Short mmCIF file of C-alpha atoms in Angstrom, two decimals:
data_model
loop_
_atom_site.label_atom_id
_atom_site.label_comp_id
_atom_site.label_asym_id
_atom_site.label_seq_id
_atom_site.Cartn_x
_atom_site.Cartn_y
_atom_site.Cartn_z
CA MET A 385 126.98 90.88 135.58
CA ALA A 386 123.47 91.11 134.11
CA SER A 387 122.87 93.25 131.04
CA GLN A 388 120.59 96.28 131.25
CA SER A 389 117.88 94.47 129.25
CA GLU A 390 118.03 91.50 131.64
CA ARG A 391 117.72 93.84 134.65
CA ILE A 392 114.76 95.66 133.05
CA SER A 393 112.93 92.43 132.19
CA ASP A 394 113.38 91.11 135.77
CA ARG A 395 111.73 94.06 137.48
CA PRO A 396 108.00 94.04 138.16
CA LYS A 397 105.91 95.95 135.59
CA SER A 398 104.17 99.16 136.72
CA ASP A 399 100.41 99.60 136.34
CA VAL A 400 101.07 101.87 133.39
CA GLU A 401 103.25 99.27 131.61
CA THR A 402 100.70 96.55 132.31
CA ALA A 403 97.86 98.75 130.98
CA ALA A 404 99.92 99.63 127.90
CA GLY A 405 100.44 95.94 127.11
CA THR A 406 96.76 95.20 127.50
CA GLN A 407 95.71 98.18 125.45
CA ALA A 408 98.21 97.34 122.68
CA LYS A 409 96.55 93.95 122.37
CA HIS A 410 93.11 95.57 122.22
CA PHE A 411 94.31 98.10 119.65
CA GLY A 412 95.71 95.33 117.50
CA ALA A 413 92.48 93.35 117.77
CA LEU A 414 90.51 96.43 116.63
CA VAL A 415 92.76 96.89 113.58
CA ARG A 416 92.57 93.18 112.70
CA GLU A 417 88.75 93.20 113.06
CA ARG A 418 88.37 96.22 110.76
CA ARG A 419 90.91 94.84 108.22
CA GLU A 420 89.01 91.56 108.07
CA ALA A 421 85.67 93.36 107.77
CA LEU A 422 87.14 95.20 104.75
CA LYS A 423 88.26 91.86 103.36
CA MET A 424 91.88 93.07 103.24
CA ARG A 425 94.89 90.82 103.61
CA GLN A 426 97.75 91.93 105.85
CA ASP A 427 99.87 92.35 102.68
CA ASP A 428 97.22 94.65 101.18
CA LEU A 429 97.08 96.81 104.34
CA ALA A 430 100.86 96.97 104.52
CA LEU A 431 101.06 98.10 100.88
CA ALA A 432 98.29 100.66 101.31
CA THR A 433 99.95 102.25 104.33
CA GLY A 434 103.60 102.04 103.38
CA VAL A 435 104.63 99.76 106.19
CA GLY A 436 105.94 96.22 106.09
CA ARG A 437 103.79 93.13 106.54
CA ARG A 438 105.79 92.35 109.70
CA PHE A 439 104.64 95.67 111.20
CA ILE A 440 100.99 94.77 110.53
CA LEU A 441 101.59 91.30 112.04
CA GLU A 442 103.16 92.75 115.19
CA LEU A 443 100.55 95.50 115.49
CA GLU A 444 97.68 93.03 115.25
CA ALA A 445 99.44 90.74 117.72
CA GLY A 446 99.50 93.55 120.26
CA LYS A 447 103.19 94.36 120.35
CA ALA A 448 103.34 97.29 122.74
CA SER A 449 106.50 98.80 121.23
CA CYS A 450 105.05 99.41 117.74
CA GLN A 451 105.65 102.97 116.51
CA LEU A 452 102.62 105.10 117.37
CA GLY A 453 102.68 107.20 114.21
CA ARG A 454 102.77 104.22 111.93
CA ALA A 455 100.10 102.44 114.02
CA LEU A 456 97.79 105.43 113.69
CA VAL A 457 98.33 105.52 109.90
CA VAL A 458 97.32 101.84 109.75
CA ALA A 459 94.29 102.45 112.01
CA ALA A 460 93.16 105.34 109.81
CA ALA A 461 93.52 103.20 106.70
CA VAL A 462 90.92 100.75 108.11
CA GLY A 463 88.63 103.53 109.15
CA LEU A 464 89.52 103.81 112.83
CA ARG A 465 89.82 107.33 114.32
CA PRO A 466 91.54 108.17 117.62
CA PHE A 467 88.08 108.74 119.14
CA ASP A 468 87.03 105.25 118.12
CA LEU A 469 90.09 103.82 119.83
CA MET A 470 89.45 105.75 123.04
CA SER A 471 85.76 104.94 123.22
CA ALA A 472 85.91 101.34 122.00
CA ASN A 473 85.32 99.87 125.45
CA ASN A 474 84.20 102.68 127.68
CA ASP A 475 83.77 100.71 130.88
CA ASP A 476 86.45 100.97 133.61
CA ASP A 477 87.65 97.37 133.28
CA ASN A 478 88.27 97.44 129.50
CA ALA A 479 88.84 101.13 128.65
CA LEU A 480 91.44 101.44 125.92
CA LEU A 481 92.99 104.43 127.75
CA PRO A 482 92.45 103.80 131.46
CA ASP A 483 92.63 106.68 133.93
CA LEU A 484 96.02 106.24 135.55
CA SER A 485 96.26 109.74 136.96
CA ASP A 486 96.09 108.45 140.54
CA ASP A 487 99.33 106.64 139.84
CA LEU A 488 101.19 109.80 138.84
CA PRO A 489 103.08 111.96 141.37
CA ASP A 490 101.64 115.37 142.17
CA LEU A 491 103.27 118.26 140.35
CA GLU A 492 104.73 121.02 142.46
CA ASP A 493 103.55 124.54 141.68
CA ASP A 494 106.63 126.21 140.24
CA GLY A 495 104.99 129.63 139.84
CA ARG A 496 104.72 129.38 136.04
CA GLY A 497 101.04 128.40 135.96
#
């Protein structure tokens, strides 16, 4: 019998998962670009932000499962703000946060709104 992780890895990825992977790579590239522009080593950035060098390595490599809070601390340390991340590539093909609302199910009106 296949394990749960094997079953999950065998299923096709949704548009949201695919976009998240692409955007994680873009996010990592932005962080690396800013770090290099600041002439910082990965070790320096890790020390300055209280994370391990491995976290910086994985973040810059585009690992989609990096912890968001820690990733935002690292981004802020190299001068990136959430607005910069959202507007980095503002065309439809390369937007950091693509509009996936058409992929979401409609919400039923439950009378609370």
